[in-house]
Tab-separated table of C-alpha atoms and ligand atoms in Angstrom:
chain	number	residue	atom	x	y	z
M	1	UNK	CA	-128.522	3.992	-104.628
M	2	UNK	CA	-132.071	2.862	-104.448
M	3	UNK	CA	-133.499	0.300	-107.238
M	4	UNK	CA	-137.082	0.141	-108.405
M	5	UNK	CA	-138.703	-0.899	-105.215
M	6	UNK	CA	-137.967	1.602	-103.351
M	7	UNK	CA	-135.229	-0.101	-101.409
M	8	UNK	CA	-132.186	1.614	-100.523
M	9	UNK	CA	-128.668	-0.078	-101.090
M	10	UNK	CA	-125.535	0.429	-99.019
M	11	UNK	CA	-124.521	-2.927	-98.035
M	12	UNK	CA	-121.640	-4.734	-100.310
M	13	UNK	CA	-120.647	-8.381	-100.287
M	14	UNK	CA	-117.306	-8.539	-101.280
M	15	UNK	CA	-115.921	-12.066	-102.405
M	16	UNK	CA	-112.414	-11.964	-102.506
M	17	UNK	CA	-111.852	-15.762	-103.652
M	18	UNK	CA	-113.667	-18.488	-104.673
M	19	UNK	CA	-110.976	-20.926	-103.367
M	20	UNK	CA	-111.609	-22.654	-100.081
M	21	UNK	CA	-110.136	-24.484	-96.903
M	22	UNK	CA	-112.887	-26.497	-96.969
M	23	UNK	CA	-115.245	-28.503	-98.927
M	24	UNK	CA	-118.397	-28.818	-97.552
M	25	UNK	CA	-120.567	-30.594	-99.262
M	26	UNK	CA	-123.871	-27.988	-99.572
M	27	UNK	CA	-121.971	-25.340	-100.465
M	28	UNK	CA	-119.154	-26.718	-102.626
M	29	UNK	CA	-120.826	-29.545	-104.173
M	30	UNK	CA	-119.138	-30.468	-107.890
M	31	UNK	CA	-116.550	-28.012	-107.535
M	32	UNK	CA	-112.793	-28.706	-108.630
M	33	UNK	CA	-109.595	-26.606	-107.935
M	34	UNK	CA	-110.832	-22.781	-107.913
M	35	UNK	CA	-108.485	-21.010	-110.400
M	36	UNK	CA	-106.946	-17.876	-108.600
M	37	UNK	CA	-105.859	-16.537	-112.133
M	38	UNK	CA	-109.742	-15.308	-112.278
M	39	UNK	CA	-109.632	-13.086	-109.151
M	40	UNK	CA	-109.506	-9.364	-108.979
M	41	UNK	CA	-106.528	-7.747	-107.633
M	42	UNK	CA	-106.636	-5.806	-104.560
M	43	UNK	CA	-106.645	-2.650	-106.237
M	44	UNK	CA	-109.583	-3.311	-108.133
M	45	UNK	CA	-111.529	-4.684	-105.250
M	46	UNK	CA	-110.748	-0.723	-103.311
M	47	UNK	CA	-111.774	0.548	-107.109
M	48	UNK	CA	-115.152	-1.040	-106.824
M	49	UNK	CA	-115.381	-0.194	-102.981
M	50	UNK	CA	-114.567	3.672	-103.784
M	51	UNK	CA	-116.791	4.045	-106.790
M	52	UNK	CA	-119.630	1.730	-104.148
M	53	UNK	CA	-118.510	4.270	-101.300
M	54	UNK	CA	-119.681	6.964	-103.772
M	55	UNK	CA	-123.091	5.853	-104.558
M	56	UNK	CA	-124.307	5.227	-100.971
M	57	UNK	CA	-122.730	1.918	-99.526
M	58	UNK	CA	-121.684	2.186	-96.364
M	59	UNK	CA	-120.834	-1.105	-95.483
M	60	UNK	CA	-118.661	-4.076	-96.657
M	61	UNK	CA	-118.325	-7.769	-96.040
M	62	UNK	CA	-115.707	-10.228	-96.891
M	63	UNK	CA	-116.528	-13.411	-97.840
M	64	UNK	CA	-115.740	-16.153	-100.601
M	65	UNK	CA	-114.493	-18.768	-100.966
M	66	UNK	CA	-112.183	-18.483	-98.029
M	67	UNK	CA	-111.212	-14.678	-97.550
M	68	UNK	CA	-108.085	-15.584	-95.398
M	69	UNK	CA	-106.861	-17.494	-98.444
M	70	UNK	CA	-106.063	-13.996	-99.877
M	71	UNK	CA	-102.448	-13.385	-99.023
M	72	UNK	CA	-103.297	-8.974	-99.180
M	73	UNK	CA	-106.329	-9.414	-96.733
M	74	UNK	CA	-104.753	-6.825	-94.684
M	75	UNK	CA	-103.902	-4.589	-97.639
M	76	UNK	CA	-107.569	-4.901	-98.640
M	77	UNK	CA	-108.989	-4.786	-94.882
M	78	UNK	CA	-107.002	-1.319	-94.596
M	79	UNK	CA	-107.389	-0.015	-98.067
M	80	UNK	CA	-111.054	-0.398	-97.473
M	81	UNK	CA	-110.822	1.076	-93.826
M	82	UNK	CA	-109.418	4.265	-96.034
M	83	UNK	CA	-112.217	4.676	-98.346
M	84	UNK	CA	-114.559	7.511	-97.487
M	85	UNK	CA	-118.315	6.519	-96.434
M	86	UNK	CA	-117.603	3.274	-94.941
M	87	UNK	CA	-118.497	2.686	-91.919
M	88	UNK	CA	-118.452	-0.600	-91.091
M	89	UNK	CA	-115.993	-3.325	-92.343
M	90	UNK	CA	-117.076	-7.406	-91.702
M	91	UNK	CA	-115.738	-10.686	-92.687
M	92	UNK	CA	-117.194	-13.988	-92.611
M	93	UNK	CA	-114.582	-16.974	-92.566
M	94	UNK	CA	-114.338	-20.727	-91.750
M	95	UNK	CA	-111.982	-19.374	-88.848
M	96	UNK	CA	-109.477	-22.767	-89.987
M	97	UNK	CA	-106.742	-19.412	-90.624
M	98	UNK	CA	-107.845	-17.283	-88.232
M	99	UNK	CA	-105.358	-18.443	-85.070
M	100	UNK	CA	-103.290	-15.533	-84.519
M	101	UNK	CA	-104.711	-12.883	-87.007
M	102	UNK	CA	-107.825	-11.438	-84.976
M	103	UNK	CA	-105.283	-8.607	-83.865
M	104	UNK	CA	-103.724	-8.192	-87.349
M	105	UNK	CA	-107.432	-7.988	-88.802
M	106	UNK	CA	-108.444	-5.572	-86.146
M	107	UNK	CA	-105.568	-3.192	-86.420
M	108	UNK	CA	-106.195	-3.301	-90.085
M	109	UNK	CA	-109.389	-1.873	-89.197
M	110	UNK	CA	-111.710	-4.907	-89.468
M	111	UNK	CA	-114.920	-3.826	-87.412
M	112	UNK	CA	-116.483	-7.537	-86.987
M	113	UNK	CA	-116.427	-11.004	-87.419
M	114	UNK	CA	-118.981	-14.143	-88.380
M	115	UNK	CA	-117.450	-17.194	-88.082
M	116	UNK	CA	-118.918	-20.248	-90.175
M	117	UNK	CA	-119.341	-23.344	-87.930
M	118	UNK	CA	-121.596	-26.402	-88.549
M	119	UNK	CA	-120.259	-28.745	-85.614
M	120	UNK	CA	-118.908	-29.007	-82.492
M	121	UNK	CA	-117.885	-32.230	-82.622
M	122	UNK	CA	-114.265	-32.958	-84.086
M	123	UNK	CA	-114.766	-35.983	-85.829
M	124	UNK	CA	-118.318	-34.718	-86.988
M	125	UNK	CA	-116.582	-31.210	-87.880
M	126	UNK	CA	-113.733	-33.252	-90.101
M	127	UNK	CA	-115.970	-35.287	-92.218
M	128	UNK	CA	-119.028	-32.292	-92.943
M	129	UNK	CA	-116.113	-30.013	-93.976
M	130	UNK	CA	-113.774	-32.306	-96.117
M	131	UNK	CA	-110.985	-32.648	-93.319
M	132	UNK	CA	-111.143	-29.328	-91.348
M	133	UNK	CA	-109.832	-28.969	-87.711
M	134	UNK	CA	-112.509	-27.915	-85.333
M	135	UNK	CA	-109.460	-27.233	-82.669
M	136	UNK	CA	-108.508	-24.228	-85.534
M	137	UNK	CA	-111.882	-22.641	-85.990
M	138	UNK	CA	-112.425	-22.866	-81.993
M	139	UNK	CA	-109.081	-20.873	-81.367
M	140	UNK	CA	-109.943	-18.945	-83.575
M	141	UNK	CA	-113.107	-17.856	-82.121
M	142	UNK	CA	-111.335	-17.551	-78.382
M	143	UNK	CA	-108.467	-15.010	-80.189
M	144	UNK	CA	-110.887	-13.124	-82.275
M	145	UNK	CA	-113.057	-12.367	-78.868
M	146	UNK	CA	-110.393	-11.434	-76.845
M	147	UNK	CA	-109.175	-9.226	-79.866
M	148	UNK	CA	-112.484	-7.174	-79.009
M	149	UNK	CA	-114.467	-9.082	-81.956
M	150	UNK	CA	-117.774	-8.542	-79.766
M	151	UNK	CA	-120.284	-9.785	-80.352
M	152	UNK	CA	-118.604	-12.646	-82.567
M	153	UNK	CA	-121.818	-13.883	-84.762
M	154	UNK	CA	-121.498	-17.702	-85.692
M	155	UNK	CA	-122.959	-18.937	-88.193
M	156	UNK	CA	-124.747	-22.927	-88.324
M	157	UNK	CA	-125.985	-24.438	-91.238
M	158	UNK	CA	-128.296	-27.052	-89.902
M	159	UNK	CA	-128.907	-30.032	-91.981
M	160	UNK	CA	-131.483	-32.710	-90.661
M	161	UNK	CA	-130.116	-36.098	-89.809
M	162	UNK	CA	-126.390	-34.610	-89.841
M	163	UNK	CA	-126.063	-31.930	-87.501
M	164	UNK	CA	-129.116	-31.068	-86.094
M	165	UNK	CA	-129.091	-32.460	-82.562
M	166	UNK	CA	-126.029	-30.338	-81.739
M	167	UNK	CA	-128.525	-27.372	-82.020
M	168	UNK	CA	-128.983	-26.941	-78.471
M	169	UNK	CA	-124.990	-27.649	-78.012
M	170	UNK	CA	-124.927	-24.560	-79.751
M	171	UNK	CA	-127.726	-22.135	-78.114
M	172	UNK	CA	-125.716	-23.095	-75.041
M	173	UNK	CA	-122.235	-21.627	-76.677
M	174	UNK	CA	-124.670	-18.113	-76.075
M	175	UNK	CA	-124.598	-18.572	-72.271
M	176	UNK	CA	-121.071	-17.068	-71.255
M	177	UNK	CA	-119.466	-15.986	-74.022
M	178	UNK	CA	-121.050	-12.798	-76.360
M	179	UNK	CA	-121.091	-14.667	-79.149
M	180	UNK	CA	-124.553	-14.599	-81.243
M	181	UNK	CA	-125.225	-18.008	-83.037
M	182	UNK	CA	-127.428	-17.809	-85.687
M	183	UNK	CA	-128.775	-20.840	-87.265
M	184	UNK	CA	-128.865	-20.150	-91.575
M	185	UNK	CA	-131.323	-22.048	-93.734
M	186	UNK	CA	-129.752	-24.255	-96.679
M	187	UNK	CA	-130.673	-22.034	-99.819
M	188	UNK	CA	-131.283	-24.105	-103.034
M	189	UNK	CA	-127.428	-22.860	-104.841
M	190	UNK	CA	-125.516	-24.749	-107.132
M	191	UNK	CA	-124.921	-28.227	-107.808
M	192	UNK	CA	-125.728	-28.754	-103.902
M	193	UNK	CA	-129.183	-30.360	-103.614
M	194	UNK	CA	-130.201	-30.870	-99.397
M	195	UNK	CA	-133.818	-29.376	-99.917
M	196	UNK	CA	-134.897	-32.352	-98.103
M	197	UNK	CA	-132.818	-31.839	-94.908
M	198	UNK	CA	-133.690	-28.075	-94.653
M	199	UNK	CA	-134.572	-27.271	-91.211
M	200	UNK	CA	-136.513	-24.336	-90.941
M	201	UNK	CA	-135.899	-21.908	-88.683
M	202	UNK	CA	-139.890	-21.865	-86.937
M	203	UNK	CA	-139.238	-25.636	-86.264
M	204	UNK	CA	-136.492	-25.013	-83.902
M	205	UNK	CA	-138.038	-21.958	-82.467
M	206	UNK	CA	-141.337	-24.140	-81.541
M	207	UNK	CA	-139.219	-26.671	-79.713
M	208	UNK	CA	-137.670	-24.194	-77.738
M	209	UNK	CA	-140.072	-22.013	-75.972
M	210	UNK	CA	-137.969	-20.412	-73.314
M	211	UNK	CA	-136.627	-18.503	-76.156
M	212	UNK	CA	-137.789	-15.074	-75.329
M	213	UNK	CA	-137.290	-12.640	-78.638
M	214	UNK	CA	-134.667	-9.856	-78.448
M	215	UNK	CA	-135.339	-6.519	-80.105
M	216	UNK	CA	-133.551	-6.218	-83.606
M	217	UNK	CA	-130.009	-4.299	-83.613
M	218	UNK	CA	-131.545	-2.190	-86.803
M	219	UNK	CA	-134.810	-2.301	-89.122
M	220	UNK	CA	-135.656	-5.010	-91.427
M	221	UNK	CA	-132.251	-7.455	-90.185
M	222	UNK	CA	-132.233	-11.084	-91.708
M	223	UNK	CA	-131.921	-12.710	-88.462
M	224	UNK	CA	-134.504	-12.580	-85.923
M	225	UNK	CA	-133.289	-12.884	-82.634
M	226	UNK	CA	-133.969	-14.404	-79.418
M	227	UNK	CA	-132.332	-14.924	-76.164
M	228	UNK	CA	-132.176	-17.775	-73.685
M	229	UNK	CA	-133.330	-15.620	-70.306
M	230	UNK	CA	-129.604	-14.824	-68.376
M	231	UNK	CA	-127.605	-16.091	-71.167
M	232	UNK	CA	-125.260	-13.702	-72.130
M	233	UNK	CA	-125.156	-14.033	-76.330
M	234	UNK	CA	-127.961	-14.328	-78.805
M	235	UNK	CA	-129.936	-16.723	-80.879
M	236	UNK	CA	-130.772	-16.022	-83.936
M	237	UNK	CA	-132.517	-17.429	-87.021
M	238	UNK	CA	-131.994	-16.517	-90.482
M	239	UNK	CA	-135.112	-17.978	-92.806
M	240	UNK	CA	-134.494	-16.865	-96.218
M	241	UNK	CA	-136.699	-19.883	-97.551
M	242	UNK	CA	-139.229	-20.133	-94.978
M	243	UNK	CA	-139.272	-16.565	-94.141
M	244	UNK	CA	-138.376	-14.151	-96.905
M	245	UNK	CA	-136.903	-10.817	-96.049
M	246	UNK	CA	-136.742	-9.582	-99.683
M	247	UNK	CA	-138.273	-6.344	-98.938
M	248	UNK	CA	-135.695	-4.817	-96.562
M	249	UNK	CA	-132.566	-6.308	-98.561
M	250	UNK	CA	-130.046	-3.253	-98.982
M	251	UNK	CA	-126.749	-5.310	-100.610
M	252	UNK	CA	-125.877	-6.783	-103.572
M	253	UNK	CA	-122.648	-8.976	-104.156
M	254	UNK	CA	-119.046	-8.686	-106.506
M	255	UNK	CA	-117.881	-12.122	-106.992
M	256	UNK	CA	-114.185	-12.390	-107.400
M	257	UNK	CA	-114.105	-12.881	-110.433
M	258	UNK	CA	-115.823	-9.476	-110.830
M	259	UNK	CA	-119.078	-9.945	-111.302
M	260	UNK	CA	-121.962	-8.191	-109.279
M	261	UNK	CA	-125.379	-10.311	-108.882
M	262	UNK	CA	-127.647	-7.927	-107.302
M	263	UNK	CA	-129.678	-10.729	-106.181
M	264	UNK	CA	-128.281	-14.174	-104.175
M	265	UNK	CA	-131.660	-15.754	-105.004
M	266	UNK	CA	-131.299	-14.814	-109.093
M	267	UNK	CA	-128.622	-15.687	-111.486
M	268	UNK	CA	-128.725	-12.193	-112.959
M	269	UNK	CA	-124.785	-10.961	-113.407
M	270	UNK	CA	-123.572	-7.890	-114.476
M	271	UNK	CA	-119.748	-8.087	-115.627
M	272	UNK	CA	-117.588	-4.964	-114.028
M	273	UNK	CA	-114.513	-5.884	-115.701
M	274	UNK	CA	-115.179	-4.059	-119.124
M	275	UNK	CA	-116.307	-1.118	-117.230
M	276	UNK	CA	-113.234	-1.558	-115.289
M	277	UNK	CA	-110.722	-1.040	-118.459
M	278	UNK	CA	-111.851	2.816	-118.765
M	279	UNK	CA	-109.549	4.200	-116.641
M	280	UNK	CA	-112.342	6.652	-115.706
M	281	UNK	CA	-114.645	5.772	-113.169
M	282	UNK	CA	-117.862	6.729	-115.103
M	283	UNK	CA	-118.375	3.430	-117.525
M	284	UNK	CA	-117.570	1.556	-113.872
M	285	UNK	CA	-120.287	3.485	-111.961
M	286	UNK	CA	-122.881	2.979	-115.013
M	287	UNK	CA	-122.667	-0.483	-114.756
M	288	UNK	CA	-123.000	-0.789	-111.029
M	289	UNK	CA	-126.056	1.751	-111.142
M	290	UNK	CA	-127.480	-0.986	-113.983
M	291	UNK	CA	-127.543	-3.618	-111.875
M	292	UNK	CA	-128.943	-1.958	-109.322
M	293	UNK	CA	-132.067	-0.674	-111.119
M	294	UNK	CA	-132.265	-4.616	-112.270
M	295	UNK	CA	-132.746	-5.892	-109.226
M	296	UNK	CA	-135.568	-8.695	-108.697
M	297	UNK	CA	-138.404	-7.617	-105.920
M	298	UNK	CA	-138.078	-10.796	-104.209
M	299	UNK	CA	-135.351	-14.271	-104.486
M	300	UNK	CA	-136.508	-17.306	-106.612
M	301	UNK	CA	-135.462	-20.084	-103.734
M	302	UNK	CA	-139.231	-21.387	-103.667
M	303	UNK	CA	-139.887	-22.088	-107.266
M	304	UNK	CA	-137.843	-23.462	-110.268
M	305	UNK	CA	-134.817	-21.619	-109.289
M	306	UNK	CA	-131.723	-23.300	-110.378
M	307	UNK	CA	-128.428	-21.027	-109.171
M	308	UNK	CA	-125.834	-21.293	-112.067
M	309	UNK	CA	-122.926	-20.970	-108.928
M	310	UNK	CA	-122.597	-22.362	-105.764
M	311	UNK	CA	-122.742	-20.059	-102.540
M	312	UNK	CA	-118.470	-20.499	-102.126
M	313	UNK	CA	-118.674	-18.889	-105.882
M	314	UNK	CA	-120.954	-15.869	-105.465
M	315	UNK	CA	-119.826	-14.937	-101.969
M	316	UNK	CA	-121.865	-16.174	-98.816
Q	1	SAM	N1	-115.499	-19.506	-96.203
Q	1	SAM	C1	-116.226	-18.576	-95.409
Q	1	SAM	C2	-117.049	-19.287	-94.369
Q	1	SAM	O1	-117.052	-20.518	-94.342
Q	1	SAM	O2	-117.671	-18.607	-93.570
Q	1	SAM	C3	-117.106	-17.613	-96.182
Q	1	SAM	C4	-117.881	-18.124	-97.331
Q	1	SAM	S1	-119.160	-19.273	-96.947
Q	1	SAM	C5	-119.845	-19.487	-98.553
Q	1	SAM	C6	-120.312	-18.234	-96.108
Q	1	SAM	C7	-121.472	-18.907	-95.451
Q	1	SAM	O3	-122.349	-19.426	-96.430
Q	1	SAM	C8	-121.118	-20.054	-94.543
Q	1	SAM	O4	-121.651	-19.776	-93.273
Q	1	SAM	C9	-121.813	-21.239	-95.173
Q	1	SAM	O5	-122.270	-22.134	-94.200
Q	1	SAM	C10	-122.963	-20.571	-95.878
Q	1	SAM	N2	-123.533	-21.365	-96.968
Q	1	SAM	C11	-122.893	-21.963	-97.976
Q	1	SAM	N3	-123.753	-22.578	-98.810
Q	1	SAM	C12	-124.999	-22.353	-98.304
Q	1	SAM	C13	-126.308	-22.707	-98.706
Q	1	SAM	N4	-126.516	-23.408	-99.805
Q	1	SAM	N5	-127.328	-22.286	-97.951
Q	1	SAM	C14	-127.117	-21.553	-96.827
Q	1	SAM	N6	-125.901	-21.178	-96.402
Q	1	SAM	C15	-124.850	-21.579	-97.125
């Protein structure tokens, strides 16, 4: 699929819920209880992922909400391992479930993992998250790389004056272990307003010269990478805001309540579930080709953008 710029498309986002472990506060902000009546059964996510597999996308990540909340992850993981043209299956999670599934997930036929961590400090972890465990998500990690999840990517939302002098407690997580941390830029999404704490991603990188830059694992990647000389993992820095990467985006997003936003940075929605009634798969592939050929050139993060759903409800 390519859409009017000339960009290519083969990269899915799949969020399976919009319910969450957690509740952290720039990416939840003014959300209640998550209705699960809303989501998509698992056959209808594989529907979407075969009709997807058909156009051109090759890969698929899980997200949400919480993916692990989904009691048919495995069902899904596999059913999606089954479709023809995918290559590559990924997840992102708050790793609070993920003690003793990494082996589950990668029988299933789970290819990678990103694991969503903002602290490495219990107490700190707790109160940023709404009363996670940091104990969980840290098992979790240790299981899911000795499960053969290599390299594990986690991912750090810094947030000046909250969690920001733990960044080089994380750059040092890279030195043993082949885990990449990559540090994420707030994005202006939902009712979560932290514009003020961003922390962009050339600030660190200034303060920390002995980063030496590490060549890019394919062409037009969000995350530029670097490497601490010796260390074993990378750094890297995603800089949607600061840095835009508009030009080489290849994905768009299904939300789980089944609608696809072919932009994170736009509120433009296209609803599949119509399309989804005709048992045939034509009406469905119509409206995924749509909102494809609608997609903005570039996100709105740096003017009067104002996301109508919060990243835990489009699928991070
Ligand atoms: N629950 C899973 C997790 O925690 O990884 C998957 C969903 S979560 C929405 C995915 C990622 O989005 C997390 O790494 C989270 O930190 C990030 N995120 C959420 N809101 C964000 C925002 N406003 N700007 C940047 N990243 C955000």
């Amino acid at each position: 699929m390519n859409d009017h710029f000339g960009r290519t498309i083969e990269y899915l986002r799949l969020s399976l819920t919009e319910r969450c472990t957690l509740k952290c506060a720039y990416c939840r902000a003014g959300e209640g209880l998550c209705p699960k009546k809303s989501e998509l059964p698992a056959e209808a996510f594989l529907r979407i992922v075969r009709v997807m597999a058909s156009l051109g996308v090759k890969k698929v990540r899980l997200t949400g909400g919480e993916p692990m909340l989904r009691r048919d992850l495995l069902e899904i993981v596999s059913g999606i391992r089954a479709v023809e043209g995918i290559k590559e299956i990924d997840m992102t999670t708050n790793g609070q479930h993920l003690p003793g599934q990494s082996r589950l997930l990668r029988e299933a036929g789970l290819d990678r993992l990103n694991v969503s961590l903002d602290s490495l400090r219990a107490e700190r972890f707790t109160a940023m998250t709404g009363g996670g465990s940091l104990e969980k998500t840290l098992t979790g990690i240790e299981e899911a790389l000795e499960a053969g999840f290599r390299p594990l990517k986690i991912n750090v939302v810094l947030l000046r004056g909250e969690n920001d002098d733990e960044t080089d407690d994380f750059i040092a997580l890279t030195k043993d272990k082949p885990v990449w941390v990559r540090f994420i830029e707030w994005m202006p999404l939902g009712e979560s307003d932290c514009a003020d704490k961003r922390v962009p991603g050339g600030e660190l990188r200034a303060a920390r010269p002995y980063l030496e830059p590490a060549p890019p694992v394919y062409k037009g990647q969000p995350s530029r990478d670097y490497q601490v000389p010796g260390y074993m993992g990378r750094v890297g820095f995603i800089d949607p805001v600061s840095h835009r990467f508009c030009q080489y985006c290849n994905r768009v997003r299904v939300t789980s309540d089944g609608m696809l936003r072919p932009c994170l940075g736009s509120n433009l929605e296209i609803p599949l579930r119509e399309a989804m009634n005709d048992p045939d798969d034509a009406a469905l592939r119509e409206a995924i080709l749509r909102a494809v050929r609608q997609k903005p050139e570039a996100h709105g993060f740096d003017g009067a953008f104002c996301a109508n759903r919060n990243m835990s409800r489009i699928g991070g």
